[in-house]
Each structure stands twice: as structure tokens, then as C-alpha cells.
Tab-separated table of C-alpha atoms in Angstrom:
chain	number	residue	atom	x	y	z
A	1	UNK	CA	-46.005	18.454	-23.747
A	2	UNK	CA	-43.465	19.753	-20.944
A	3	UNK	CA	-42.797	23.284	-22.718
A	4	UNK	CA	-39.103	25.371	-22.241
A	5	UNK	CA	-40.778	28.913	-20.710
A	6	UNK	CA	-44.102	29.118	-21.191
A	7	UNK	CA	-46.815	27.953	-18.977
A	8	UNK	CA	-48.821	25.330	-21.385
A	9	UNK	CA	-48.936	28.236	-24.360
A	10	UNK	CA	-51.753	28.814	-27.130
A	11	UNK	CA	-49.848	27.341	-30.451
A	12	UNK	CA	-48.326	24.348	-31.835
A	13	UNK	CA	-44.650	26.014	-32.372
A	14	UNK	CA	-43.207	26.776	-29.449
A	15	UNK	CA	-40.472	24.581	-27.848
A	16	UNK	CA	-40.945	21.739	-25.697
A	17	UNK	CA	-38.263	19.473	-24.134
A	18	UNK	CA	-38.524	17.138	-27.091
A	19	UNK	CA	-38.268	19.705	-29.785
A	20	UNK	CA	-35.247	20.908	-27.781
A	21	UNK	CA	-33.646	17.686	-27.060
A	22	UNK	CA	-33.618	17.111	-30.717
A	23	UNK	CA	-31.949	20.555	-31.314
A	24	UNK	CA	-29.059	20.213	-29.215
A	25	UNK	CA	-28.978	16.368	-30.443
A	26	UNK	CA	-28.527	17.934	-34.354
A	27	UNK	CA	-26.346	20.386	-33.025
A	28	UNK	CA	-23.843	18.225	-30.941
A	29	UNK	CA	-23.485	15.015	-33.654
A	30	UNK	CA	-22.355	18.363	-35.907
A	31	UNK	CA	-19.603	19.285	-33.623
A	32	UNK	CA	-18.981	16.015	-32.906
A	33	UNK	CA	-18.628	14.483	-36.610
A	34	UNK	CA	-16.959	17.604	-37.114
A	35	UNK	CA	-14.087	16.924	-34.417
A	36	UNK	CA	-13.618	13.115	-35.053
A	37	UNK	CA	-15.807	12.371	-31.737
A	38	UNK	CA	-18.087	9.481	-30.848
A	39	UNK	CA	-21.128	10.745	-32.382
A	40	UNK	CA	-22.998	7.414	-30.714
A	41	UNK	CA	-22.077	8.920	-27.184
A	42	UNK	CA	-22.955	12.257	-28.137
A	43	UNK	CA	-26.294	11.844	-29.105
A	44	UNK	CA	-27.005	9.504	-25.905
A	45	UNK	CA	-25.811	12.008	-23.774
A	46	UNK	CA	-27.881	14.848	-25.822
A	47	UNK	CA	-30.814	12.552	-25.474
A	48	UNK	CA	-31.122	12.195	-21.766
A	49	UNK	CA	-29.620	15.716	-20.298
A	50	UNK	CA	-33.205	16.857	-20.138
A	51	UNK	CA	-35.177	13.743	-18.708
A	52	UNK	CA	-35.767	15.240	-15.036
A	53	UNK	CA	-37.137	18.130	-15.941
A	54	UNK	CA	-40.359	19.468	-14.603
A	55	UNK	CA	-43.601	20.749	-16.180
A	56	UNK	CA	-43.952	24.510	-17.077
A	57	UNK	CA	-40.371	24.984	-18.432
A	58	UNK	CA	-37.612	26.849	-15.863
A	59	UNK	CA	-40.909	27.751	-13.619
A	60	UNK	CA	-41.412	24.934	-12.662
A	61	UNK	CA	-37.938	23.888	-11.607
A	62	UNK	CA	-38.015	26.648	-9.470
A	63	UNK	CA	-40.659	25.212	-7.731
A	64	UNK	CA	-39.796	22.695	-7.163
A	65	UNK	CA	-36.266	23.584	-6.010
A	66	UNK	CA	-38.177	25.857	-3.076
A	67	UNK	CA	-40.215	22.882	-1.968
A	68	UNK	CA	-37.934	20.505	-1.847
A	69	UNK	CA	-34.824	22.828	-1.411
A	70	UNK	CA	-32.502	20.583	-3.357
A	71	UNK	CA	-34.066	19.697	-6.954
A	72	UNK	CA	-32.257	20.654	-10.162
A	73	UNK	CA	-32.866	18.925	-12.889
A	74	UNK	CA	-29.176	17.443	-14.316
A	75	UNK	CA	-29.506	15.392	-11.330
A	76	UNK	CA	-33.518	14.379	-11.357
A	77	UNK	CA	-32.109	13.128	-15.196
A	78	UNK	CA	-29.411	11.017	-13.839
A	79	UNK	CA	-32.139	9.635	-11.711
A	80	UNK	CA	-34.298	9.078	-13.994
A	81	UNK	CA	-32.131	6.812	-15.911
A	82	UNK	CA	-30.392	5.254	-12.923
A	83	UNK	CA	-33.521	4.441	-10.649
A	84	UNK	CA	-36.721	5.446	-12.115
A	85	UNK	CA	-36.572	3.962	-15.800
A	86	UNK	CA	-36.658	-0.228	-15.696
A	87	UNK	CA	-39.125	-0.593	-12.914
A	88	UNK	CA	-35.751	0.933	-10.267
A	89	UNK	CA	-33.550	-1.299	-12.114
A	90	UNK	CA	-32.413	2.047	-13.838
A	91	UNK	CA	-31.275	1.608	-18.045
A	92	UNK	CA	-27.776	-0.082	-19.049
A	93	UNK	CA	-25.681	3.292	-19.609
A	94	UNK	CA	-22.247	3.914	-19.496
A	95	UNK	CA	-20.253	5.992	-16.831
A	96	UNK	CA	-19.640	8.669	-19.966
A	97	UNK	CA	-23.142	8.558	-21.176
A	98	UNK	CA	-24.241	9.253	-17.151
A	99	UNK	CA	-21.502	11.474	-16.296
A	100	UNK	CA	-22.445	14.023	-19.331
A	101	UNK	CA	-26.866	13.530	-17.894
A	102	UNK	CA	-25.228	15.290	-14.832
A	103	UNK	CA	-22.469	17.784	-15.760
A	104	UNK	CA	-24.506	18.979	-18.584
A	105	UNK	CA	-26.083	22.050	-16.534
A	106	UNK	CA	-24.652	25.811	-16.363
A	107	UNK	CA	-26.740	27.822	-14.456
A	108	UNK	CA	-25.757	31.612	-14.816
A	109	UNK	CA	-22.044	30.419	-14.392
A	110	UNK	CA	-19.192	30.661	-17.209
A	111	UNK	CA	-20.542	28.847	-20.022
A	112	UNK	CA	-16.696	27.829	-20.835
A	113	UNK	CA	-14.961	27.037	-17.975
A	114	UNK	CA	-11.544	25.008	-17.463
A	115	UNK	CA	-12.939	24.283	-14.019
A	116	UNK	CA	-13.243	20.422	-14.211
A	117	UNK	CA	-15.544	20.133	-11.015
A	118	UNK	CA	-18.017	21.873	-13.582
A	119	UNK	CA	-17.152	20.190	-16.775
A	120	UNK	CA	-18.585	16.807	-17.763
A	121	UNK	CA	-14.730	14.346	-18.192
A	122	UNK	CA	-15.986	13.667	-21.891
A	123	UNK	CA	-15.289	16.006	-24.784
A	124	UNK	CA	-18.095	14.618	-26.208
A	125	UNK	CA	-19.788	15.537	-22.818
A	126	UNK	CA	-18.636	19.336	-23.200
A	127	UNK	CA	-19.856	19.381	-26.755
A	128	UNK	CA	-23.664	18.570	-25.389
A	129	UNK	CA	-23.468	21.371	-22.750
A	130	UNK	CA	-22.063	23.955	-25.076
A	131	UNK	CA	-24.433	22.680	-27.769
A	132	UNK	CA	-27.710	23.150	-25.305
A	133	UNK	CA	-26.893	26.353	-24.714
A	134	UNK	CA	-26.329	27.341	-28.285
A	135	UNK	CA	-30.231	26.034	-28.888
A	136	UNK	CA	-32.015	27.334	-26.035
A	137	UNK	CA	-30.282	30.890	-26.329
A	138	UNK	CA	-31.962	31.058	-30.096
A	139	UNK	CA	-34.935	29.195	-29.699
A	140	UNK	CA	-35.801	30.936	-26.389
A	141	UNK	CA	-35.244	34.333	-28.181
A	142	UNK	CA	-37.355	32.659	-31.055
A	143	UNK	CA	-40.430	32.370	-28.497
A	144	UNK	CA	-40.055	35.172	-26.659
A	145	UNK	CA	-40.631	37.072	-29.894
A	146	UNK	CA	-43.538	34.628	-30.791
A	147	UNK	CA	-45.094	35.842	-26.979
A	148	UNK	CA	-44.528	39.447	-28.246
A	149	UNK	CA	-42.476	39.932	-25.203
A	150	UNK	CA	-39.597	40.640	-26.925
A	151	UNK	CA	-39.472	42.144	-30.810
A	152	UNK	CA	-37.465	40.479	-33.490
A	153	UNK	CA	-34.894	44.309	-33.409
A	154	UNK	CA	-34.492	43.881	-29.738
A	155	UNK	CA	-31.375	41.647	-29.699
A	156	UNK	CA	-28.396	44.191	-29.676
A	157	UNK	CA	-26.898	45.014	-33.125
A	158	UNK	CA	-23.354	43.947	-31.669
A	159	UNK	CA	-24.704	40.628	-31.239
A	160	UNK	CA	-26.303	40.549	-34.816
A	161	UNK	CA	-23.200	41.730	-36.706
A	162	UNK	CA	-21.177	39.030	-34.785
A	163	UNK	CA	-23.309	35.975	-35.430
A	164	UNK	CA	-26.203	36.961	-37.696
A	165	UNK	CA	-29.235	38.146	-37.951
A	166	UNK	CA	-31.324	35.131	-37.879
A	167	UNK	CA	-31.847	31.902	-35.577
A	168	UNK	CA	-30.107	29.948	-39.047
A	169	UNK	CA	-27.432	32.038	-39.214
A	170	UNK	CA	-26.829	32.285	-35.330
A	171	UNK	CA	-26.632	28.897	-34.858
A	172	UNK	CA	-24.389	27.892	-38.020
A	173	UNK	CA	-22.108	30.665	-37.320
A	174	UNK	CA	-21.822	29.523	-33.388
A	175	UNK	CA	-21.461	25.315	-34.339
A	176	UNK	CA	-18.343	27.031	-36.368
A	177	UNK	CA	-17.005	28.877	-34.002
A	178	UNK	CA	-16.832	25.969	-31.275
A	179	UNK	CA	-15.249	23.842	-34.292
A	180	UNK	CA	-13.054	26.142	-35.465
A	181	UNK	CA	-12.099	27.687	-31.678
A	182	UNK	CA	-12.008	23.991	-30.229
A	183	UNK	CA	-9.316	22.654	-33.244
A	184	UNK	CA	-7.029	26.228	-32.190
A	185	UNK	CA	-6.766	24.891	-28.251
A	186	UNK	CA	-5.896	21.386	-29.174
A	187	UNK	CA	-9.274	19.900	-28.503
A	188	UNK	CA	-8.234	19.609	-24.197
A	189	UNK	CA	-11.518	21.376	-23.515
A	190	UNK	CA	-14.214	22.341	-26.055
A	191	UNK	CA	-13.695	26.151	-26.648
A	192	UNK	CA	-14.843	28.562	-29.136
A	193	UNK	CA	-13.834	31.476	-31.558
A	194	UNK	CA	-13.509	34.447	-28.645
A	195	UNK	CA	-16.082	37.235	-31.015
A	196	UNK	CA	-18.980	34.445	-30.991
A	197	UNK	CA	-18.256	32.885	-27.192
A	198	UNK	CA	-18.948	36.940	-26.059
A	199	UNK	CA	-22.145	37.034	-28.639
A	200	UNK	CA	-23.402	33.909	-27.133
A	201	UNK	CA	-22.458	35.491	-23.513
A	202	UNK	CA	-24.362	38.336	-24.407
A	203	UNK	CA	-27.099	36.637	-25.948
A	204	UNK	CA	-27.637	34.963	-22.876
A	205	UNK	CA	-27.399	38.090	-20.076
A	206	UNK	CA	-30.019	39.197	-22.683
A	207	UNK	CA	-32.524	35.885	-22.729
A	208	UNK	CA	-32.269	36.589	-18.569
A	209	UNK	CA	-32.775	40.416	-18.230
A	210	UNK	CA	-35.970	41.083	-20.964
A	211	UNK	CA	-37.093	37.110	-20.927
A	212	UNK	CA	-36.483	34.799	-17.892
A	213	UNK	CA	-36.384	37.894	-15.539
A	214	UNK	CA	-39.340	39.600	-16.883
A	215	UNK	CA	-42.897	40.410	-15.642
A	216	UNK	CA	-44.535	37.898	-17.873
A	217	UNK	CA	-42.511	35.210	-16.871
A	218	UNK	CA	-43.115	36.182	-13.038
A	219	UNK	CA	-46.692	35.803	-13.475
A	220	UNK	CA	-46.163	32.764	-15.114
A	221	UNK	CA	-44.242	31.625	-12.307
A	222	UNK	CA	-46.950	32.847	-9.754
A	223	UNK	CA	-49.689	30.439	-11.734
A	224	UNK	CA	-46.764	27.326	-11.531
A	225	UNK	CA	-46.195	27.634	-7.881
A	226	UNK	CA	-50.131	27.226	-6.935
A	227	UNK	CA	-50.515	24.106	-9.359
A	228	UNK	CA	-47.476	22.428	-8.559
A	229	UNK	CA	-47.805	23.198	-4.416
A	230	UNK	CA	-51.491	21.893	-4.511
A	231	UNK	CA	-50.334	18.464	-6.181
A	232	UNK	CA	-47.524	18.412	-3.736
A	233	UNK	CA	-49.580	18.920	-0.671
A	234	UNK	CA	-52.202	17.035	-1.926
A	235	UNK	CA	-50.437	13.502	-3.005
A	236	UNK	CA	-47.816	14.142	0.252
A	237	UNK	CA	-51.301	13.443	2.396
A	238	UNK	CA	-52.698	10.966	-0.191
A	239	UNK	CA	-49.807	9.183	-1.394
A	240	UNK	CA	-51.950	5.898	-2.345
A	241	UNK	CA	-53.006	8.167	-5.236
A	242	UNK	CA	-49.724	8.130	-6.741
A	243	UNK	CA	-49.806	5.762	-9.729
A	244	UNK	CA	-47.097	3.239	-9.465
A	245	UNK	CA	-45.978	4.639	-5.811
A	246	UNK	CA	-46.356	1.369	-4.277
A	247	UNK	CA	-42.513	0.924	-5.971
A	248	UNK	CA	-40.335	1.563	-3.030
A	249	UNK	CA	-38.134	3.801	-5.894
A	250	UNK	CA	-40.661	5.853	-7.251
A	251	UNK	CA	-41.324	9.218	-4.956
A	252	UNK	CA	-43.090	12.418	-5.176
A	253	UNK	CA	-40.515	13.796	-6.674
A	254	UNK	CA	-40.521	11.557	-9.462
A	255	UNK	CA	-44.130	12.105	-9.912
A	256	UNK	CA	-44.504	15.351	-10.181
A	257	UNK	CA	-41.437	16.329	-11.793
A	258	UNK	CA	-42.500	13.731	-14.489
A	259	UNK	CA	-45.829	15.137	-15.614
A	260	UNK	CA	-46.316	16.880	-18.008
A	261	UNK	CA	-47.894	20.570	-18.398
A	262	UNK	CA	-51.581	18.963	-19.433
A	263	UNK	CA	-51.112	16.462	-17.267
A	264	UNK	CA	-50.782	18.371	-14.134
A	265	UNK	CA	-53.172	20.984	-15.131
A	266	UNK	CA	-55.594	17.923	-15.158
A	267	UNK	CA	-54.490	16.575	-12.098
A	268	UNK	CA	-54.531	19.921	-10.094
A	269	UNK	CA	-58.688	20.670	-11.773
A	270	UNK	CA	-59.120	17.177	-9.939
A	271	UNK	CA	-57.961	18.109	-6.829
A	272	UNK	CA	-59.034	22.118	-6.622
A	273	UNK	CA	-62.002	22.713	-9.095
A	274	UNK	CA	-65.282	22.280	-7.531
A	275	UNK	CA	-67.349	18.932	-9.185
A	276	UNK	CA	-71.071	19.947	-10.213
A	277	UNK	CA	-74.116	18.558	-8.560
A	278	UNK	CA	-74.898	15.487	-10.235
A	279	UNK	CA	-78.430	16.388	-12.031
């Protein structure tokens, strides 16, 4: 129940983080299998790249970010595993397996970059970040049509012709490309075929400007920053309230980033919604 976009939405088939995580899981084991990689590592990393993120999708890691002004949620994941999961003990992962949690995040930046500083030090690491973007561009675009606040023509025709027209064809064309483009540069750095890197480029510049960007996501955004400011204010004066905070290792942070969307919604009608007169 923490959703990709939307705020909590009406309907049972739009993307949460575990529909998502199991995309980009499918996706990178492909490659991965594909490539003669450790698909075990692969899908560990795939697994826990989106652990620290928030309720209410991007939203809400905005947020966050302003409250706190330094939350992002590659390295609320590594935390997760590291210092929240195991009573602060943390889980018994590997340095790849942690390395790829925290690398795994692109921002607006080059979605292929040689820049190692950006790159996890794993190809199997690389294959997870290029594989979550090649789910969240389509599925995203899935949504935003299911939201009506994109239509299913919208996506430019260049983009179509170069990867298809559908979210199946998209994505099998793309998992190609980054198998085919990765075996041509000798496997140093996971690449892909140059016409399908620019539609996926594209794709995403698109996703930003008539999705993330757009009026209906800014009012979504408006709604997230009231709930998720209340709850902060509200357990920052009563932190005895905070189930579990009597563990030295478990903050605020790792509170409210953890809920869910239902779950804070029914946390923040506890706090702000008026209780009736008892009869």
C-alpha cells in the first residue's frame, strides 16, 4: 500500500512499490541470465533498492526531503537494511548487495553514465538501475493513462516506432537493447542499443513534463505535504507515541517514511479530525 504517483488512488491496478519491485526484479534476472551474471545478487539488490521509500509515491519524498533537507530514498533503503531491520542489528548483506540499495538512484541525471561516483561497482548493480528505470518509465505512463491525465496517443510517434507501441513491446524491445548494446561494449559498463537508450531518454523527459510536472500531480503534492507535516510536527512533540521509538535506532524518519499511504492517512484523521461527542 505505498503507491508510485498517486496519492492512495481509487482502483486495485495501479503500481505500488511491491508491484514495482517485482517488475524491475523480472526485468533485471532477464538481463542478468541473459549476460552470464549472478542472478542471486541481482534480484537481492532489485529487492531492496526501494525499501526507504515514503508514502504517496515521489510526493512524498519530496516532503520529506524539504523537512528534513537531506532524505532521498537510495539512502533511507540502505538504512533500512543496515540499522532499522533486526531490531538495529541491520540484515546479513553483502557489500555488493548494499552498494547496488544505494547507487541504484538517477534522479534527472544521465541514465547511462561512465561516471563511477554515480554507478553502483557491480554490473549486476548497473543492470538493477537501468532495469528500474525501464519499469517505472512504462508503468508510470501505464497509470498516468489509467488517471486520464495522459491519453494512450500522447507518447510521441518517434518513441513508438523505436520501441513499440505497447508497455509489452516497450519493455521487451528495451531488455534487448541493454543485452544486445551491453555484449557490443564488452560488458565494462551496462550500455544499450543507442535508437532505444534515446527512446527511453525521451520517454522519460516525457513521464516529467505531462506527468510528474503536471497540475494533477501538484495538487497531489499540496494534499502530501499537510498529512505528512502534521505527523511530523505532531510525533516530533509526542515522540512517546512512536511505536517502537523507545529503540535508540529507530527515528522519525524511520517512522514516517515507513508507513504506508492508509496508514498515515489513519494516523493523520487521529491527530487532525475532530472526535464526536460521545452520545
Amino acid at each position: 500500500h505505498k503507491t508510485q504517483v498517486f496519492l492512495h488512488p481509487e482502483g486495485d491496478h495501479y503500481r505500488t512499490r511491491m508491484t514495482h519491485t517485482l517488475e524491475v526484479m523480472q526485468i533485471a534476472r532477464t538481463v542478468s541470465r541473459a549476460l552470464g551474471l549472478n542472478e542471486d545478487l541481482t534480484e537481492a539488490i532489485a529487492l531492496g533498492h526501494d525499501l526507504g521509500h515514503t508514502p504517496f509515491g515521489h510526493a512524498g519524498e519530496r516532503v520529506l526531503a524539504r523537512i528534513t533537507k537531506e532524505f532521498h530514498h537510495a539512502k533511507q533503503s540502505l538504512r533500512v537494511v543496515e540499522m532499522v531491520e533486526g531490531d538495529g542489528r541491520g540484515l546479513n548483506l553483502t557489500w555488493e548487495v548494499r552498494d547496488g540499495i544505494v547507487h541504484h538512484s538517477k534522479g534527472k541525471g544521465p541514465i547511462i553514465t561512465e561516471n563511477r561516483d554515480f554507478l553502483p561497482a557491480t554490473l549486476e548493480g548497473q543492470v538493477v538501475r537501468l532495469s528500474d528505470i525501464i519499469a517505472y518509465v512504462n508503468h508510470d505512463f501505464e497509470d498516468g493513462v489509467r488517471a486520464r491525465i495522459i491519453t494512450p496517443d500522447a507518447l510521441p510517434t518517434r518513441i513508438s516506432r523505436a520501441v513499440g507501441y505497447s508497455r509489452r513491446e516497450r519493455i521487451a524491445t528495451m531488455v534487448m537493447a541493454v543485452i544486445e548494446g551491453t555484449r557490443l561494449e564488452g560488458e565494462q559498463i551496462i550500455s544499450m542499443k543507442s535508437d532505444s537508450y534515446a527512446a527511453l531518454s525521451e520517454m522519460r523527459d516525457f513521464l516529467y513534463e505531462h506527468l510528474y510536472d503536471s497540475d494533477d500531480l501538484h495538487r497531489e503534492f499540496e494534499k502530501t505535504y499537510r498529512v505528512i507535516l502534521d505527523l511530523w510536527e505532531h510525533y516530533s512533540a509526542h515522540p512517546e507515541e512512536i511505536p517502537g521509538g523507545e529503540r535508540e535506532h529507530f527515528t522519525l524518519v524511520d517512522y514516517v517514511s515507513g508507513m504506508t499511504d492508509r496508514y498515515a492517512l489513519r494516523r493523520w484523521e487521529e491527530i487532525r479530525v475532530p472526535k464526536p461527542w460521545p452520545v
